[in-house]
């Protein structure tokens, strides 16, 4: 075979020259290119050379700048007519204002971007804010790096790099720890009591609102802002101070949308709120402007326990007049979500929009139902189309004030639900305080070594049948769930408007042995409006609005007992979930409205005599008790607990001539 050298510059074995040998006697490979001189240096010209001259330039080429892709309404041309430089300046000034100390004349010096990345960042001079001045300090000489509206991928990087205890689970979720606090701290949550809130909010016995004054709030705000402006996260030995800033929305109805800014110290908190709130589009962020409410989360830093009103190193403070919230001494991310929930419980009723702590779903025909229930009432299992939630336009705010995500307790007792949750614990999901295999990173959702309050937070878009945007028609059915461990409430009752308000205000369920330490027998628990920890106004305010809207839109109230029958916990049996599902189906279909009813004693509840697929004998609880006297005694005991609980609300008058209050009271147990 002729070993003629190719003329295309490819390599060959030379045949016309003495064979030269290489390593281990193999012939040396030679390259030939007839277009080059013999003295030219051989090089690989098969690809276009990289444009970068340094490794830093190469890395910068890897990341292209993001830009809006759709026009802004009302803007001239494709986008706002202002330059990129002016846009950046406005953004920096807005964030500088948010981070400004109220005791200094100016806001902090800001640099946008990660200080660990060379060449990133834009500096702004001090943005003038308030007139009081103090002498120069070290903090005034430093720069605060801020990371604005990072993507989940960027937040993953920050969490893994800087936060001990943050890992990527095998599913792709971010598994992290919330520190010493693995749940809310309701006794450390305070609201400023001033002329704005004196008459509007619920104060005193039974209220979740613990008061504080304006001065103490400002002390804690200053402490939080100073901490956030002095965070050193540099790994290069050079001082760099960094915070995360999220600009997001609450409320799916654009007409009543609330702009919220979250300033936090942890990437995990930023990702959590990215999932929790409505995420603006790039073009919406261009016109975001000044936020309507701001959260300062300095939870890694304690409050001063010697400050007035402080009872521990933790304080969660809300100032409705200033439209601000300050978090000190707890890293539990749920404080931010529940804080905003409380804020929406104040703002929305002011606009005649009823805010509720409930689940919500929509049937195939567009009919909507609301589910209220405390822990243990199996409200998730009863959801007609698993977690298909939406937001009626002016009726309610469902499960969360912004209903854009799910934040659920993972340590569940029904295995299929654990598997269902695990299926959606993918990328972008935040897993709080879970336990996982150190090698495979597979999460054990049943392990409570860190806490029983393990949580998952993920966007609503992760649910295949979620309705986006989360807006729907007014509900036809209002379903109040109670796990009655005393075994005397019927499996289902049709409620009058007054009874709906009474049981809505009561928010009853029962704890059973094993749910909390020290509980040996059924223990009644009441949470006003099925969410007492989050409401701001008096419960009767929400109840009156609920009654008004139910009347206006023709909704029906139902009380469904998912607890015990034939005796109390320990002697009776829990009502089968299959029966409860049949009851819920009959409510949704409308067939239960046409059933025959009879009234019970003491509670005066209307109970159906027959439901398809449900044994008729269990519909009246007295039929399931062998000891009728024990039934009556237990019924009176529970009725007394209802009456005692309701004494907190009897002094609050609503309606003309107090008629509405009297009507609600008359709808309770009568014996």
XYZ file of C-alpha atoms in Angstrom:
671
model
C 0.000 0.000 0.000
C 1.239 3.433 -0.906
C 1.906 5.541 2.225
C 1.633 8.810 0.364
C 1.252 11.689 2.745
C -2.199 13.319 2.668
C -2.417 16.897 1.498
C -4.988 18.000 4.018
C -2.740 18.500 6.976
C -3.620 15.200 8.628
C -1.004 13.046 10.263
C 0.723 10.164 8.464
C 3.635 7.820 8.642
C 6.428 9.211 6.410
C 7.461 6.705 3.688
C 10.170 8.565 1.800
C 12.429 9.170 4.724
C 14.243 6.801 6.964
C 11.774 5.383 9.388
C 12.318 6.988 12.790
C 11.224 5.122 15.822
C 9.529 6.380 18.895
C 8.721 4.885 22.265
C 8.813 1.073 22.382
C 9.915 0.922 18.724
C 6.733 2.404 17.310
C 7.064 4.727 14.319
C 6.881 8.415 15.067
C 3.826 10.260 13.826
C 4.557 13.228 11.598
C 2.211 15.974 10.429
C 2.369 17.655 7.054
C 0.664 20.735 5.722
C 1.672 21.848 2.230
C 0.333 25.315 2.949
C 2.872 25.889 5.713
C 6.547 26.454 5.655
C 8.777 23.870 7.192
C 9.787 26.159 10.020
C 6.180 26.968 11.045
C 5.101 25.786 14.471
C 2.545 22.988 14.355
C -0.751 23.800 16.093
C -4.328 22.541 16.294
C -6.493 24.780 14.173
C -9.565 22.510 14.218
C -11.616 24.932 16.432
C -12.078 28.664 16.928
C -9.776 29.977 19.661
C -11.371 31.046 22.974
C -11.986 34.794 23.054
C -10.860 35.138 26.671
C -7.278 36.062 27.464
C -7.437 35.114 31.169
C -9.217 32.440 33.206
C -11.341 35.148 34.880
C -12.467 36.384 31.465
C -13.306 32.803 30.496
C -15.464 32.412 33.595
C -17.219 35.692 32.874
C -18.047 34.488 29.346
C -19.713 31.421 30.852
C -22.477 33.536 32.418
C -24.484 35.798 30.132
C -26.577 38.623 31.516
C -30.288 38.094 31.981
C -32.744 40.518 30.446
C -36.540 40.888 30.370
C -38.160 39.126 27.436
C -41.586 40.781 27.332
C -42.544 44.453 27.201
C -43.748 46.393 30.235
C -47.263 47.766 30.017
C -47.268 51.495 29.490
C -43.563 51.654 28.692
C -42.256 53.474 25.640
C -40.805 51.020 23.139
C -39.960 47.491 24.186
C -38.910 48.424 27.729
C -38.612 51.396 30.017
C -36.861 54.307 28.381
C -34.296 54.657 31.164
C -30.759 53.420 30.668
C -29.336 50.295 32.295
C -27.085 52.521 34.400
C -30.052 54.557 35.659
C -32.038 51.401 36.368
C -29.195 49.978 38.435
C -28.871 53.264 40.301
C -32.571 53.310 41.199
C -32.383 49.711 42.385
C -29.353 50.393 44.549
C -30.947 53.464 46.092
C -34.093 51.517 46.923
C -32.147 48.768 48.688
C -29.895 51.299 50.419
C -33.024 52.952 51.805
C -34.253 49.609 53.123
C -30.934 48.925 54.841
C -30.453 52.431 56.219
C -29.939 52.929 59.925
C -32.415 55.462 61.257
C -29.688 57.018 63.404
C -27.454 57.832 60.453
C -27.724 60.393 57.722
C -27.124 57.905 54.949
C -27.687 54.313 53.960
C -24.820 51.810 53.685
C -22.350 51.708 50.827
C -23.676 48.957 48.582
C -21.937 46.652 46.139
C -24.064 44.262 44.100
C -22.777 40.719 43.680
C -20.821 37.992 45.405
C -17.622 39.399 46.969
C -15.880 36.073 46.314
C -16.143 36.632 42.557
C -13.618 39.044 41.190
C -14.839 41.840 39.005
C -18.459 41.613 40.137
C -20.264 44.436 41.845
C -21.430 47.961 41.418
C -20.830 50.576 44.033
C -23.137 53.386 45.041
C -22.284 56.322 47.200
C -24.263 56.793 50.394
C -27.940 57.318 49.686
C -29.254 60.132 51.869
C -32.104 58.989 54.047
C -32.590 60.570 57.485
C -31.278 63.739 59.086
C -29.984 62.559 62.516
C -26.226 62.137 62.435
C -23.582 60.469 64.552
C -19.821 60.468 64.351
C -18.059 58.203 61.862
C -17.690 54.537 62.798
C -15.983 51.471 61.356
C -19.258 50.302 59.841
C -19.552 53.485 57.811
C -16.223 52.679 56.134
C -17.282 49.208 54.952
C -19.171 48.038 51.912
C -22.284 45.871 52.110
C -22.490 43.320 49.332
C -26.053 42.441 48.473
C -27.354 39.631 46.289
C -30.604 40.708 44.677
C -33.271 38.256 43.498
C -30.903 35.345 43.006
C -32.112 32.319 41.103
C -32.533 28.986 42.925
C -29.320 27.714 41.322
C -27.371 30.693 42.672
C -28.947 30.278 46.112
C -27.950 26.605 46.136
C -24.355 27.673 45.484
C -24.431 30.206 48.300
C -26.019 27.779 50.779
C -23.581 24.961 50.027
C -20.575 27.293 50.110
C -21.325 29.310 53.238
C -23.930 27.557 55.382
C -22.884 24.638 57.529
C -25.615 22.022 57.570
C -26.809 22.642 54.004
C -26.612 19.718 51.575
C -28.123 18.630 48.271
C -30.389 15.641 48.880
C -30.462 12.760 46.407
C -33.750 14.094 45.013
C -32.166 17.470 44.226
C -33.779 19.311 47.142
C -31.785 21.581 49.462
C -31.656 19.948 52.900
C -30.778 22.407 55.648
C -31.060 23.156 59.358
C -32.890 25.986 61.093
C -30.637 26.014 64.153
C -31.834 25.675 67.738
C -35.370 26.775 66.866
C -37.215 24.124 64.864
C -40.651 25.716 65.167
C -42.383 29.036 65.678
C -41.950 31.065 68.880
C -45.470 32.493 69.452
C -44.624 33.873 72.901
C -41.871 35.978 71.349
C -44.014 37.498 68.591
C -44.960 41.144 69.195
C -46.929 43.883 67.481
C -46.435 47.619 67.989
C -49.455 49.060 69.776
C -50.059 52.620 68.613
C -52.816 54.829 67.253
C -52.839 52.708 64.084
C -53.506 49.423 65.846
C -55.104 50.432 69.169
C -58.672 49.996 67.940
C -58.129 47.705 64.957
C -56.298 44.766 66.519
C -57.367 42.133 69.012
C -55.607 42.737 72.329
C -55.850 41.040 75.700
C -56.871 37.564 76.872
C -56.845 34.941 74.149
C -55.194 37.206 71.608
C -51.985 36.155 69.822
C -50.946 39.824 69.629
C -48.423 40.665 72.355
C -47.888 44.394 72.497
C -44.684 46.393 72.325
C -44.004 50.105 71.894
C -42.526 52.006 68.973
C -39.229 52.726 70.741
C -38.514 49.062 71.477
C -39.291 48.135 67.888
C -36.800 50.738 66.662
C -34.138 49.378 69.020
C -34.601 45.898 67.572
C -34.761 47.242 64.028
C -31.463 49.067 64.512
C -29.900 45.916 65.929
C -31.071 43.853 62.960
C -29.984 46.399 60.332
C -26.535 46.809 61.897
C -26.094 43.034 61.898
C -27.200 42.656 58.272
C -24.832 45.446 57.199
C -21.818 43.781 58.813
C -21.921 40.189 57.585
C -18.463 38.921 56.621
C -18.644 36.037 54.153
C -15.370 36.553 52.340
C -13.170 33.499 51.857
C -10.291 35.542 50.483
C -9.178 37.209 53.682
C -10.555 40.558 52.535
C -13.552 42.048 54.361
C -16.825 41.543 52.472
C -20.340 41.946 53.852
C -23.249 40.305 52.134
C -27.049 40.120 52.412
C -29.771 38.524 50.316
C -32.623 40.672 49.004
C -35.849 39.204 47.582
C -38.485 41.396 45.914
C -41.726 39.430 45.599
C -45.532 39.670 45.618
C -48.371 38.599 47.897
C -51.920 37.962 46.651
C -52.708 36.572 43.206
C -55.262 39.295 42.497
C -53.232 42.042 40.727
C -55.630 44.709 42.001
C -54.780 43.897 45.614
C -51.182 42.788 45.161
C -48.717 43.574 47.948
C -45.037 44.178 47.130
C -42.807 42.665 49.799
C -39.034 42.874 50.242
C -37.214 40.246 52.327
C -33.704 41.084 53.543
C -31.999 38.038 55.037
C -28.602 36.677 55.997
C -29.004 33.088 54.794
C -29.372 31.694 51.287
C -31.754 29.084 52.697
C -34.083 31.847 53.905
C -33.927 33.542 50.526
C -34.760 30.294 48.683
C -37.533 29.552 51.178
C -39.215 32.883 50.454
C -38.564 32.480 46.728
C -40.821 29.423 47.005
C -43.277 30.988 49.440
C -44.217 34.209 47.665
C -45.374 34.983 44.148
C -42.321 35.365 41.953
C -42.385 38.475 39.748
C -41.532 38.146 36.084
C -38.363 39.943 34.919
C -40.435 42.757 33.476
C -42.405 43.109 36.729
C -39.145 43.422 38.639
C -38.152 46.289 36.358
C -41.058 48.324 37.738
C -41.024 46.934 41.287
C -40.114 50.249 42.912
C -40.570 50.789 46.665
C -41.871 47.756 48.592
C -45.150 47.900 50.519
C -43.724 45.794 53.350
C -40.181 44.821 54.386
C -38.841 41.932 56.481
C -35.454 42.215 58.203
C -34.420 38.660 59.064
C -31.379 38.796 61.337
C -32.345 35.546 63.026
C -28.764 34.419 63.624
C -28.291 37.407 65.943
C -30.109 37.549 69.323
C -32.102 40.447 70.663
C -30.946 42.153 73.838
C -32.844 40.456 76.662
C -32.489 43.567 78.800
C -34.512 45.564 76.276
C -38.034 46.429 77.423
C -40.688 43.795 76.523
C -38.042 41.132 75.731
C -38.460 37.827 77.583
C -35.824 35.774 75.758
C -33.128 36.139 73.114
C -35.812 35.740 70.424
C -38.135 38.440 69.158
C -40.367 38.607 66.083
C -41.687 42.171 65.813
C -44.282 43.684 63.473
C -44.830 47.410 63.013
C -47.922 47.901 60.845
C -47.514 51.693 60.715
C -43.949 51.396 59.394
C -44.878 48.300 57.340
C -41.880 46.396 58.648
C -41.065 43.146 60.415
C -37.887 42.356 62.377
C -36.671 38.858 63.276
C -33.977 38.292 65.901
C -32.839 35.128 67.678
C -34.507 32.466 65.503
C -33.541 31.005 62.131
C -36.796 29.077 61.700
C -37.926 30.151 58.226
C -41.611 29.716 59.010
C -41.550 32.923 61.055
C -41.312 34.933 57.823
C -44.225 33.150 56.177
C -46.482 33.269 59.224
C -45.523 36.892 59.819
C -46.694 37.815 56.332
C -49.791 35.713 56.899
C -50.598 37.882 59.913
C -49.955 41.056 57.940
C -52.357 39.917 55.232
C -54.933 39.100 57.928
C -54.763 42.804 58.761
C -54.464 44.392 55.321
C -57.029 42.350 53.392
C -60.059 42.837 55.694
C -59.327 46.557 55.461
C -60.092 46.150 51.747
C -63.196 44.040 52.456
C -61.361 40.871 51.416
C -61.720 37.966 53.819
C -58.411 36.267 54.640
C -58.634 32.691 55.883
C -56.322 29.924 57.080
C -57.762 27.075 55.042
C -57.241 24.564 52.302
C -59.080 25.032 49.024
C -59.870 22.952 45.961
C -61.874 23.137 42.783
C -63.891 20.382 41.137
C -63.998 19.580 37.424
C -67.128 21.727 37.083
C -65.458 24.756 38.673
C -67.123 24.408 42.083
C -64.915 25.481 44.980
C -64.782 24.177 48.551
C -62.823 25.461 51.550
C -61.428 23.098 54.185
C -60.683 24.315 57.726
C -58.992 22.054 60.230
C -56.209 21.838 62.785
C -53.533 19.118 62.942
C -54.917 15.588 63.025
C -58.141 16.313 61.128
C -56.883 14.554 57.939
C -57.693 17.590 55.800
C -54.950 16.663 53.316
C -56.316 13.161 52.839
C -59.808 14.559 52.229
C -58.781 17.021 49.563
C -60.826 16.071 46.522
C -58.029 16.549 43.987
C -54.862 16.295 46.025
C -53.599 19.807 46.692
C -55.356 21.486 43.770
C -55.587 24.926 45.316
C -56.707 28.300 44.066
C -57.652 31.692 45.412
C -61.235 33.033 45.207
C -60.996 36.658 44.155
C -62.389 38.463 47.214
C -63.391 35.583 49.462
C -60.231 34.153 50.907
C -56.490 33.752 50.888
C -55.873 30.057 50.973
C -53.466 28.201 53.264
C -50.984 31.007 53.016
C -51.569 34.695 52.350
C -50.050 34.332 48.919
C -50.920 30.709 48.110
C -47.999 30.204 45.794
C -46.337 27.300 47.536
C -46.723 24.495 50.000
C -45.033 24.295 53.385
C -45.972 21.005 54.982
C -44.982 18.946 57.938
C -43.263 15.817 56.613
C -43.489 13.459 59.590
C -46.876 12.064 58.609
C -48.568 8.940 59.911
C -49.960 7.736 56.563
C -47.232 6.275 54.375
C -48.819 7.092 50.969
C -48.740 10.781 51.867
C -45.070 10.510 52.806
C -44.366 8.988 49.407
C -46.461 11.661 47.719
C -44.527 14.421 49.455
C -41.211 12.740 48.670
C -42.114 12.618 44.993
C -42.194 16.410 44.861
C -39.129 17.062 47.038
C -37.029 17.872 43.991
C -34.817 20.748 42.876
C -35.786 24.149 44.381
C -37.518 22.422 47.333
C -36.287 23.357 50.807
C -36.214 20.460 53.285
C -35.984 21.736 56.858
C -34.397 19.678 59.618
C -34.706 16.326 57.836
C -32.362 13.368 58.342
C -30.600 11.775 55.371
C -28.043 9.083 54.642
C -24.564 10.586 54.860
C -23.407 8.749 51.733
C -26.405 8.494 49.378
C -28.118 11.670 50.688
C -31.446 9.832 50.584
C -33.886 11.425 53.042
C -35.593 9.371 55.737
C -38.902 11.222 56.066
C -39.902 9.197 59.118
C -36.781 10.037 61.153
C -37.439 12.671 63.826
C -33.913 12.775 65.274
C -33.650 16.549 64.719
C -37.308 17.392 65.328
C -40.790 16.038 64.706
C -41.506 19.314 62.914
C -39.652 18.457 59.696
C -40.876 20.595 56.821
C -40.818 20.906 53.036
C -41.391 24.133 51.115
C -41.891 24.111 47.365
C -43.647 26.162 44.683
C -47.263 25.411 43.851
C -46.221 24.851 40.238
C -44.726 21.539 41.367
C -48.241 20.150 41.847
C -49.436 18.752 38.485
C -53.089 19.767 38.914
C -52.556 23.149 40.554
C -54.585 26.007 39.124
C -52.348 28.863 38.001
C -53.027 31.699 38.592
C -54.564 30.754 41.921
C -57.886 32.510 41.385
C -61.343 30.949 41.227
C -65.026 31.545 41.886
C -66.571 31.849 45.339
C -66.918 28.597 47.292
C -70.161 26.674 47.454
C -69.191 24.711 50.567
C -67.399 25.705 53.770
C -66.199 22.521 55.514
C -65.090 22.740 59.162
C -63.115 19.644 60.188
C -62.869 18.463 63.796
C -61.118 15.391 65.150
C -63.463 14.789 68.096
C -61.677 12.346 70.375
C -64.621 12.495 72.818
C -66.739 10.667 70.241
C -69.952 12.716 70.613
C -70.003 14.907 67.497
C -71.786 13.398 64.476
C -69.763 12.451 61.366
C -71.408 15.335 59.475
C -73.765 18.202 60.323
C -75.310 20.885 58.142
C -74.800 24.266 59.810
C -76.858 27.433 59.826
C -74.998 30.708 59.254
C -74.935 31.386 63.006
C -73.664 27.857 63.729
C -71.000 28.244 61.033
C -69.782 31.415 62.726
C -69.873 29.804 66.187
C -67.825 26.763 65.168
C -65.549 28.868 62.952
C -64.733 31.134 65.898
C -64.299 28.115 68.209
C -61.906 26.223 65.894
C -62.272 22.957 67.807
C -60.349 19.698 67.625
C -58.951 17.320 70.250
C -55.539 16.020 71.157
C -55.199 12.347 72.003
C -52.661 10.365 73.991
C -49.329 10.258 72.205
C -49.663 13.538 70.328
C -48.031 15.527 73.122
C -46.164 14.575 76.283
C -48.332 14.146 79.356
C -51.666 13.641 77.562
C -53.402 10.546 78.981
C -56.987 11.221 77.860
C -58.690 13.318 75.156
C -57.963 17.016 75.526
C -60.028 19.649 73.728
C -58.099 22.375 71.960
C -59.532 25.508 70.370
C -57.882 27.821 67.840
C -60.023 30.806 66.831
C -60.804 30.833 63.104
C -58.736 27.636 62.830
C -55.623 29.814 62.886
C -55.511 31.848 66.101
C -51.740 32.255 65.940
C -52.012 34.315 62.754
C -55.125 36.474 63.046
C -54.712 40.147 63.907
C -58.274 41.379 64.377
C -60.919 40.003 66.713
C -62.239 36.580 65.545
C -65.795 37.880 65.308
C -64.630 40.348 62.642
C -63.603 37.472 60.358
C -66.712 35.483 61.302
C -69.018 38.375 60.383
C -67.291 38.767 57.015
C -67.555 35.018 56.418
C -71.281 35.082 57.203
C -71.857 38.065 54.923
C -70.069 36.448 51.977
C -71.722 33.072 52.524
C -75.116 34.769 52.409
C -74.209 36.788 49.349
C -72.867 33.836 47.358
C -75.117 31.066 48.680
C -72.479 28.929 50.394
C -73.355 26.164 52.877
C -71.470 25.402 56.103
C -70.714 21.842 57.249
C -69.166 20.401 60.421
C -67.361 17.109 59.700
C -66.027 14.923 62.513
C -63.025 12.835 61.460
C -62.466 11.566 65.013
C -64.060 8.875 67.143
C -67.425 7.151 67.260
C -68.982 4.620 69.693
C -66.934 5.970 72.592
C -64.073 8.291 73.394
C -60.494 7.659 72.366
C -59.438 4.371 73.947
C -62.883 2.768 73.936
C -64.486 3.844 70.656
C -63.165 3.568 67.124
C -62.049 6.228 64.702
C -64.511 6.930 61.905
C -63.276 5.159 58.785
C -61.623 7.454 56.286
C -63.622 5.765 53.508
C -66.869 6.887 55.182
C -65.613 10.439 55.569
C -64.647 10.492 51.891
C -68.183 9.444 50.972
C -69.517 12.279 53.111
C -67.222 14.814 51.417
C -68.246 13.464 47.994
C -71.918 13.905 48.922
C -71.203 17.504 49.958
C -69.407 18.245 46.682
C -72.099 16.636 44.520
C -74.877 18.567 46.251
C -76.809 15.404 47.159
C -76.414 16.065 50.883
C -78.386 19.292 50.567
C -81.420 17.247 49.563
C -81.145 14.681 52.369
C -83.583 14.329 55.291
C -82.326 15.787 58.574
C -82.987 15.542 62.289
C -81.635 17.664 65.153
C -79.367 16.455 67.956
C -79.726 17.394 71.596
C -77.388 19.828 73.384
C -75.433 20.960 70.282
C -78.580 21.349 68.161
C -76.871 20.048 65.009
C -78.757 19.026 61.870
C -77.660 15.500 60.904
C -78.678 13.546 57.778
C -80.551 10.286 58.195
C -78.956 8.628 55.185
C -75.834 8.989 52.991
C -74.972 6.601 50.192
C -72.046 4.368 51.149
C -72.162 5.293 54.860
C -73.870 3.087 57.497
C -76.937 5.015 58.695
C -76.433 3.953 62.330
C -73.183 5.940 62.684
C -74.733 9.223 61.483
C -76.260 9.797 64.940
C -73.430 9.222 67.440
C -75.752 8.119 70.254
C -76.533 4.969 68.253
C -72.903 3.831 68.364
C -72.500 4.081 72.158
C -73.481 1.009 74.159
C -73.481 3.041 77.393
C -76.042 5.792 76.694
C -75.492 7.495 80.062
C -71.752 7.719 79.382
C -72.583 9.285 76.020
C -74.766 11.967 77.624
C -72.173 12.734 80.307
C -69.401 13.036 77.701
C -71.597 15.206 75.487
C -72.266 17.607 78.372
C -68.554 17.655 79.232
C -67.619 18.697 75.709
C -70.456 21.255 75.608
C -69.079 22.810 78.784
C -65.622 23.068 77.236
C -67.128 24.889 74.243
C -68.948 27.344 76.506
C -65.886 28.017 78.650
C -63.765 28.665 75.570
C -66.326 31.077 74.127
C -66.360 33.338 77.183
C -63.291 35.082 75.740
C -65.409 36.346 72.820
C -68.687 37.277 74.504
C -67.670 40.812 75.471
C -66.903 41.802 71.907
C -69.981 43.292 70.262
C -70.548 43.291 66.522
C -73.587 44.161 64.450
C -76.397 46.600 65.153
C -77.874 46.337 68.658
C -75.534 43.410 69.377
C -77.939 41.086 67.559
C -75.184 39.313 65.646
C -73.306 38.523 68.860
C -76.450 37.160 70.491
C -77.238 35.092 67.414
C -73.768 33.514 67.471
C -74.021 32.728 71.197
C -77.430 31.109 70.702
C -75.928 28.824 68.038
C -73.669 27.115 70.572
C -74.476 24.201 72.914
C -77.708 24.628 74.861
C -78.296 22.582 78.025
